[in-house]
PDB file of C-alpha atoms in Angstrom:
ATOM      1  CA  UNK A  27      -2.483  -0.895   5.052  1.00  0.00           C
ATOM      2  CA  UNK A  28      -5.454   0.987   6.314  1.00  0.00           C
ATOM      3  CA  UNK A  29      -6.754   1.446   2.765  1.00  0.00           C
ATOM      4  CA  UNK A  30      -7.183  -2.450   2.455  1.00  0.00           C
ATOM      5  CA  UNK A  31      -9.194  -2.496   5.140  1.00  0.00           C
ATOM      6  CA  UNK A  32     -11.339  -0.028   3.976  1.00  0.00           C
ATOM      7  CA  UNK A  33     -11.495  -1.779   0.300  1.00  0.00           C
ATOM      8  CA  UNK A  34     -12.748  -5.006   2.714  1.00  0.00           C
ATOM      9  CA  UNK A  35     -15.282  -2.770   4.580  1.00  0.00           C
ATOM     10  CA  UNK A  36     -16.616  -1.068   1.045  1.00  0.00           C
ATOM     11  CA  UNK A  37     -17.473  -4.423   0.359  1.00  0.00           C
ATOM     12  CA  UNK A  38     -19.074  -5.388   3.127  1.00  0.00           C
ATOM     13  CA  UNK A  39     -16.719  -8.709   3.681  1.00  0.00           C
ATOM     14  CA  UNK A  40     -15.858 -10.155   7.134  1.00  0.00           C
ATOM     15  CA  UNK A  41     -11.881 -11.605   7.066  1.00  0.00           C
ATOM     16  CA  UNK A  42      -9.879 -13.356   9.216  1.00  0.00           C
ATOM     17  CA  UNK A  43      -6.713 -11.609  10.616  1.00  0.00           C
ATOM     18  CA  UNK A  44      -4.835 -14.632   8.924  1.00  0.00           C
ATOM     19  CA  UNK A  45      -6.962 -13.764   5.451  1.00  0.00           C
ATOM     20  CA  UNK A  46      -6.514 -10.179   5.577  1.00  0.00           C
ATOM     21  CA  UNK A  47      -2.377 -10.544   6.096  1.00  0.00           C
ATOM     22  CA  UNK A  48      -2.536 -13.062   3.108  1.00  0.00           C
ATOM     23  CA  UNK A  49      -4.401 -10.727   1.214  1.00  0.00           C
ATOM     24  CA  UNK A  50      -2.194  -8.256   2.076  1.00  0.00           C
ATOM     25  CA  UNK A  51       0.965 -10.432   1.033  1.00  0.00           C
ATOM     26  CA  UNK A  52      -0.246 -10.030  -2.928  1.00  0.00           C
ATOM     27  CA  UNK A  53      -0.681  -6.181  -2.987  1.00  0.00           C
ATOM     28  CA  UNK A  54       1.491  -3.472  -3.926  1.00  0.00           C
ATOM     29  CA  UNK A  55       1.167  -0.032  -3.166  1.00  0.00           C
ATOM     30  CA  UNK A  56       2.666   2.010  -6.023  1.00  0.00           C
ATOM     31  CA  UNK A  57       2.114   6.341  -6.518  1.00  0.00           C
ATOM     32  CA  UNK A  58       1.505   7.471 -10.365  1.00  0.00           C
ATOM     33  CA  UNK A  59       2.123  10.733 -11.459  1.00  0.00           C
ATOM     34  CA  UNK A  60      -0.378  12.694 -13.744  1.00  0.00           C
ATOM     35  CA  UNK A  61      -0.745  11.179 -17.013  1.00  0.00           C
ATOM     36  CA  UNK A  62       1.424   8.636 -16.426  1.00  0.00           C
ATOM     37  CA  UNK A  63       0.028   4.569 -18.319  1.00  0.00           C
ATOM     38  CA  UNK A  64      -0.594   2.082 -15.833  1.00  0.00           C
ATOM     39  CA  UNK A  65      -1.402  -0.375 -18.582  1.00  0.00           C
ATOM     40  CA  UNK A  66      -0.549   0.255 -21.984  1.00  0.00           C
ATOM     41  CA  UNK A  67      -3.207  -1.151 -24.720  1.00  0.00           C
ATOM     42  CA  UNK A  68      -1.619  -4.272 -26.243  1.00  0.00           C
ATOM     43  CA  UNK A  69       0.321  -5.419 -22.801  1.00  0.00           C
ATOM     44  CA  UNK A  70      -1.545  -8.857 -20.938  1.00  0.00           C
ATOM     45  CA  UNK A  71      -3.081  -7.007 -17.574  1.00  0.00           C
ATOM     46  CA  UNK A  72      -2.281  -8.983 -14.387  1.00  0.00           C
ATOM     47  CA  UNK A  73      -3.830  -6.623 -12.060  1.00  0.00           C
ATOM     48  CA  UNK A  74      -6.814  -5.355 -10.449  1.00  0.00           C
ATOM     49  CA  UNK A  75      -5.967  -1.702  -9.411  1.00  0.00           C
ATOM     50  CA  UNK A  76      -7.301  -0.084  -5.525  1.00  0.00           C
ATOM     51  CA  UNK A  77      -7.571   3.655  -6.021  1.00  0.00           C
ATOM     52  CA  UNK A  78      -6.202   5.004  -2.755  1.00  0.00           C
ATOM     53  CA  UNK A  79      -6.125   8.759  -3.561  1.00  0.00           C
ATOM     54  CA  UNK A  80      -5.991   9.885  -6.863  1.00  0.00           C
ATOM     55  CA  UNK A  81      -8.050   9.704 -10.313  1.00  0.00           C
ATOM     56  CA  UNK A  82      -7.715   6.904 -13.105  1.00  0.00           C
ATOM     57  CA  UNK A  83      -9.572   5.963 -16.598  1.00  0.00           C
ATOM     58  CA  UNK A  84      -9.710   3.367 -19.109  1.00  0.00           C
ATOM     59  CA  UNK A  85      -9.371   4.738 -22.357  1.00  0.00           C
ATOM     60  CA  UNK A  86      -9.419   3.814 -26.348  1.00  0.00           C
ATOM     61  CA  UNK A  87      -8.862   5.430 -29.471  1.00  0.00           C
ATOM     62  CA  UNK A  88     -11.741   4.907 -31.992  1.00  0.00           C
ATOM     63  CA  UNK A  89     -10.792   6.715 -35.712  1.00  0.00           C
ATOM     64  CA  UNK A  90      -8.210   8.783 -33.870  1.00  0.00           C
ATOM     65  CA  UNK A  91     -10.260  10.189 -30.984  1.00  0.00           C
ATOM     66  CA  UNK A  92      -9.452   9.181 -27.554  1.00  0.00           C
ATOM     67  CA  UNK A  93     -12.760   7.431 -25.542  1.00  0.00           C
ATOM     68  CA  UNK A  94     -13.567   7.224 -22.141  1.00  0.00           C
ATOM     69  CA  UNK A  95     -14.080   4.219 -20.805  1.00  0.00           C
ATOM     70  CA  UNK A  96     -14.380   4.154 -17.120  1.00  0.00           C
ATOM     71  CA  UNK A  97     -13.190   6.521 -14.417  1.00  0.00           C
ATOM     72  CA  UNK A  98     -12.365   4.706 -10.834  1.00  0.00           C
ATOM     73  CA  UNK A  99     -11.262   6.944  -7.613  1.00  0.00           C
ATOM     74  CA  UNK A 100     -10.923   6.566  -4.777  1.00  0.00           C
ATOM     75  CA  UNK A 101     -12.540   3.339  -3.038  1.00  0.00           C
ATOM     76  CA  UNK A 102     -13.068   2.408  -6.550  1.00  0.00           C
ATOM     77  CA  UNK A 103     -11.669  -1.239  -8.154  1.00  0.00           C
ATOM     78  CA  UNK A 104     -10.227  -0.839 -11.929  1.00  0.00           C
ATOM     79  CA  UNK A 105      -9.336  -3.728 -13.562  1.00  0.00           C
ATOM     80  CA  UNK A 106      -9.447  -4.562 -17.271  1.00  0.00           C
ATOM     81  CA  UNK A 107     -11.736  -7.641 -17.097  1.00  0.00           C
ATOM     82  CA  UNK A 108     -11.302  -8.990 -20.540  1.00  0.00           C
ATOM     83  CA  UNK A 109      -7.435  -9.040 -20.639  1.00  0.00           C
ATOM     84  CA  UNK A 110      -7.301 -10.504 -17.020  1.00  0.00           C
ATOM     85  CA  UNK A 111      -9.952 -13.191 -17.467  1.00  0.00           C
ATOM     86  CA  UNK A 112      -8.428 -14.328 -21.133  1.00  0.00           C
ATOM     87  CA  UNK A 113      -4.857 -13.437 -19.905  1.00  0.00           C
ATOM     88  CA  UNK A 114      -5.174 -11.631 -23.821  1.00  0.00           C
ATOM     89  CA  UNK A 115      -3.565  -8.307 -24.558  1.00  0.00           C
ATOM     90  CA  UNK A 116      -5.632  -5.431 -23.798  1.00  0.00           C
ATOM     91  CA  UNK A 117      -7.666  -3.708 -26.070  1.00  0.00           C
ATOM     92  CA  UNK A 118      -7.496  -0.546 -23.596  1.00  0.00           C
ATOM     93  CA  UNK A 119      -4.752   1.911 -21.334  1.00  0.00           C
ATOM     94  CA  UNK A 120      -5.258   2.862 -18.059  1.00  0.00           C
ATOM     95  CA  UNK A 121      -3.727   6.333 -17.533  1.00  0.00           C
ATOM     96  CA  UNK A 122      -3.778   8.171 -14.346  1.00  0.00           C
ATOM     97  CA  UNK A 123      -5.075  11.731 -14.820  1.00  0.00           C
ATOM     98  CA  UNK A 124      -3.799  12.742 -11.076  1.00  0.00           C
ATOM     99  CA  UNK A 125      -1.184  11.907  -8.997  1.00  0.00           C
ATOM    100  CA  UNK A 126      -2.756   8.376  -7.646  1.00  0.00           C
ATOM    101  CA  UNK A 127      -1.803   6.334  -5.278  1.00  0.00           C
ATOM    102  CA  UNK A 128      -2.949   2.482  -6.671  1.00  0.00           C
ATOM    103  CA  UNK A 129      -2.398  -0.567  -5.085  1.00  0.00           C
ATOM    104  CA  UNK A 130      -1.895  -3.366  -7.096  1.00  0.00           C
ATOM    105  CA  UNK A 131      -3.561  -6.584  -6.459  1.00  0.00           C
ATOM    106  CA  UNK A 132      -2.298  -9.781  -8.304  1.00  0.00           C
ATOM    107  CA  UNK A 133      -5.203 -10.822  -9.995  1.00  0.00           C
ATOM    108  CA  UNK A 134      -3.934 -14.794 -10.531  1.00  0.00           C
ATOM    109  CA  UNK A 135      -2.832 -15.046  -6.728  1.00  0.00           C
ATOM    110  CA  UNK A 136      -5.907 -13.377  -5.573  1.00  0.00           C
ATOM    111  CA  UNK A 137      -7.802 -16.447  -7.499  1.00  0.00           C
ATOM    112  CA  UNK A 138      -5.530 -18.957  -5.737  1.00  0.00           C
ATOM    113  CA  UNK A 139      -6.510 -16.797  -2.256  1.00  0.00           C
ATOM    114  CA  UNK A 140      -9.721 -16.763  -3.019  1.00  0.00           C
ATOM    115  CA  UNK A 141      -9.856 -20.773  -3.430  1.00  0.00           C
ATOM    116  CA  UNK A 142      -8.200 -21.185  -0.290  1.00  0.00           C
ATOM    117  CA  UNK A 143     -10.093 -18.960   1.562  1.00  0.00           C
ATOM    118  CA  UNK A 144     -13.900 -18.828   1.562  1.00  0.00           C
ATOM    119  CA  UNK A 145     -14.003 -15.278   2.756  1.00  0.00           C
ATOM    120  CA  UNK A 146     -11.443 -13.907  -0.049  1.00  0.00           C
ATOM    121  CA  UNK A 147     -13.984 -16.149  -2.567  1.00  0.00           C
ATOM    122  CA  UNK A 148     -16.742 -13.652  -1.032  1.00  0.00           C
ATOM    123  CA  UNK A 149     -14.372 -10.436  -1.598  1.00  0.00           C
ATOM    124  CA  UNK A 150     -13.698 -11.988  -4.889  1.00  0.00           C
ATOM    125  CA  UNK A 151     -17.369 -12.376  -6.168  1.00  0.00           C
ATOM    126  CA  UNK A 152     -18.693  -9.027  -4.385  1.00  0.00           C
ATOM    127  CA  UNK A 153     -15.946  -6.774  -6.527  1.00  0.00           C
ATOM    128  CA  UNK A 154     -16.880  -9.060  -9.752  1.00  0.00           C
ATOM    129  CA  UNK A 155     -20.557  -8.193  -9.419  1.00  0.00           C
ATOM    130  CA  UNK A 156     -19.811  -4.513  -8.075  1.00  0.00           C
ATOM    131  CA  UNK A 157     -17.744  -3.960 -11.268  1.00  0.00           C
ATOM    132  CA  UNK A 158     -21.097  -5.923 -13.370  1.00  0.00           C
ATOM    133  CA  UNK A 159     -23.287  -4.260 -12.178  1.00  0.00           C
ATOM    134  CA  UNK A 160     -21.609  -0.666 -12.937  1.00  0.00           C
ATOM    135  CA  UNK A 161     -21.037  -1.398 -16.387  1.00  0.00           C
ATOM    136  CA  UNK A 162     -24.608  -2.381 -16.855  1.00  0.00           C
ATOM    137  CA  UNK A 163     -25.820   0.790 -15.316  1.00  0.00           C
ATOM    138  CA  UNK A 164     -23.127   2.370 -17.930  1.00  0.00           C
ATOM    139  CA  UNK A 165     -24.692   0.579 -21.024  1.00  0.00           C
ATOM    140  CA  UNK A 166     -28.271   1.204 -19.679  1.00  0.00           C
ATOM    141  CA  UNK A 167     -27.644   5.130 -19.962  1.00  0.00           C
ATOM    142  CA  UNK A 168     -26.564   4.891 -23.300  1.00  0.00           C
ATOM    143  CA  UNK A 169     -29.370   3.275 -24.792  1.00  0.00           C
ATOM    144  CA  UNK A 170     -31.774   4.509 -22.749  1.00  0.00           C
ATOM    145  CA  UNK A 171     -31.328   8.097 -21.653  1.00  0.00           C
ATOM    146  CA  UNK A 172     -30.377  11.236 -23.658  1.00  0.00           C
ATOM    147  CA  UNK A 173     -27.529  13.423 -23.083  1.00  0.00           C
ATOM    148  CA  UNK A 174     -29.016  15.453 -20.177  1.00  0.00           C
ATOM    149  CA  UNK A 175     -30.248  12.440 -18.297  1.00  0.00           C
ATOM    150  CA  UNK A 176     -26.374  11.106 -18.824  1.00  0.00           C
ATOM    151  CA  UNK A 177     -24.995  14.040 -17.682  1.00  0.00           C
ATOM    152  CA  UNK A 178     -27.268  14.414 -14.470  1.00  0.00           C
ATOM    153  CA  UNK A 179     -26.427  10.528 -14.025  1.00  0.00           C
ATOM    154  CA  UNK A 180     -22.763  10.465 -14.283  1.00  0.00           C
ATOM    155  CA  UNK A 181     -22.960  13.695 -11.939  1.00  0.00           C
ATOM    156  CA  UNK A 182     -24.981  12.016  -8.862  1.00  0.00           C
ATOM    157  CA  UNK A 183     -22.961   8.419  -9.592  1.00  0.00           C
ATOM    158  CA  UNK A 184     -19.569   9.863  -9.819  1.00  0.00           C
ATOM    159  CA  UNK A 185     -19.654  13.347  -7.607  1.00  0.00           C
ATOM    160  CA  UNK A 186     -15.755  13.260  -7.474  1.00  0.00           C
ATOM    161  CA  UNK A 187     -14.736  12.478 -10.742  1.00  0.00           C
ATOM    162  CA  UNK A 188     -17.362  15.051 -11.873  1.00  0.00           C
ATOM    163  CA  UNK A 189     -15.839  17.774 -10.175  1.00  0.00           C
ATOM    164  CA  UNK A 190     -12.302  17.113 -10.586  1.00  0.00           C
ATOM    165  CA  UNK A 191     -11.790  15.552 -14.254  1.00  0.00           C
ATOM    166  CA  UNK A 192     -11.217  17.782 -17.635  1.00  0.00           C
ATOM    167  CA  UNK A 193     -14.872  17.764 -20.089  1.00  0.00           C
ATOM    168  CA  UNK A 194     -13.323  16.878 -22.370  1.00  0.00           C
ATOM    169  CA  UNK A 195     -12.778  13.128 -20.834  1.00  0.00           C
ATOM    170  CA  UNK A 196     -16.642  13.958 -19.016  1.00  0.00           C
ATOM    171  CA  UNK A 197     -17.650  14.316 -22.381  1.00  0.00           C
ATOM    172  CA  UNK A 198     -16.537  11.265 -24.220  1.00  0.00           C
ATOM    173  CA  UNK A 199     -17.129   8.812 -21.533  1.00  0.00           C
ATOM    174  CA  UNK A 200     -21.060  10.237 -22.332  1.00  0.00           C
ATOM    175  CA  UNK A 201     -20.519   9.963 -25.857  1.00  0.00           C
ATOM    176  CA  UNK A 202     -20.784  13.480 -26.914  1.00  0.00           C
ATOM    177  CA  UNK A 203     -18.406  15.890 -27.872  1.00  0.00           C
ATOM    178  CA  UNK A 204     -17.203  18.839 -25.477  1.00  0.00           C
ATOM    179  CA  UNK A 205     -19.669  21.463 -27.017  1.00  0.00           C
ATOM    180  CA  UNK A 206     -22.888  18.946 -26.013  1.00  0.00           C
ATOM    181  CA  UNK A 207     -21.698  18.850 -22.988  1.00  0.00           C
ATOM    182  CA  UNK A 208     -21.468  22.354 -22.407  1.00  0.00           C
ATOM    183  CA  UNK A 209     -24.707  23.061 -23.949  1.00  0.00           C
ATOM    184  CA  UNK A 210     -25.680  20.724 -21.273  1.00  0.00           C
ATOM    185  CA  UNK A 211     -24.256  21.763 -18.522  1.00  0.00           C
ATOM    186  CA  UNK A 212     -25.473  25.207 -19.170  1.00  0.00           C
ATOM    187  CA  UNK A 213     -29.021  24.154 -19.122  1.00  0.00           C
ATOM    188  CA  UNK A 214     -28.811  22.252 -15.676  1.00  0.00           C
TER     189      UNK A 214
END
């Protein structure tokens, strides 16, 4: 479980041995092949996904064309906030677009942890406002910058997923189509 520790380090939380083996206790690992759904829109999401190796996104389809949501690797959190917090069917998929190996942490007995534990409570909160403050930065690009200051953005912000995910998933998470991009990417 070396990969949980290092999902406690990234966010800079101190636990107790006995905290970290109850932690432990509500997380599965699980490996994903390419392409395969980890959660399909319309199902209730009861996890918050670890990326251990491997590449996810959170998708949509808007008038038939498939949108990028998010991309998470590794180190990164994924969850589908909405559908966990309401316990409502997601609006959303999750799809892994490499091999990935997730582990799955049971987002309504990580609440009861995290109420019986102050020092889960402060894992708890510092994912929540990781995971805030990374779709703000998201939203901020969009209204604010133009498609070269996305691109540069999304480049320096997400190195990995950058280098190893297909334009034309780049491109939609940026809101353009694959020729923008290019055109882009040429310039830079």
């Amino acid at each position: 479980m070396n990969a949980i520790h290092k999902l406690i380090d990234k966010y800079k939380v101190t636990l107790s041995p006995q905290s970290v083996d109850q932690f432990i206790s509500i997380v599965e690992r699980k490996k994903y092949q390419k392409d395969e759904i980890i959660l399909k829109q319309g199902l209730t999401s009861r996890y918050m996904y670890f990326i251990e190796q491997g590449i996810i996104r959170q998708f949509y389809y808007k008038e038939g064309r498939d949108i990028t949501e998010h991309f998470s690797s590794e180190g990164d959190i994924a969850a589908c906030i909405e559908s966990l917090f309401l316990k409502e069917p997601s609006h959303i998929n999750i799809e892994a677009i490499e091999t990935s190996i997730i582990y799955r942490i049971n987002y309504e007995k990580f609440k009861i942890l995290s109420n019986k534990y102050p020092e889960i409570n402060c894992l708890y909160q510092a994912i929540l406002e990781y995971k805030l403050i990374v779709s703000q930065k998201k939203a901020d690009s969009w209204r604010f910058e133009n498609s070269h200051d996305r691109y540069k953005r999304f480049c320096k912000e997400f190195p990995i997923v950058s280098k190893r995910v297909s334009i034309a998933h780049i491109a939609s998470y940026l809101l353009m189509t694959p020729e923008t991009l290019s055109r882009v990417r040429a310039i830079i």
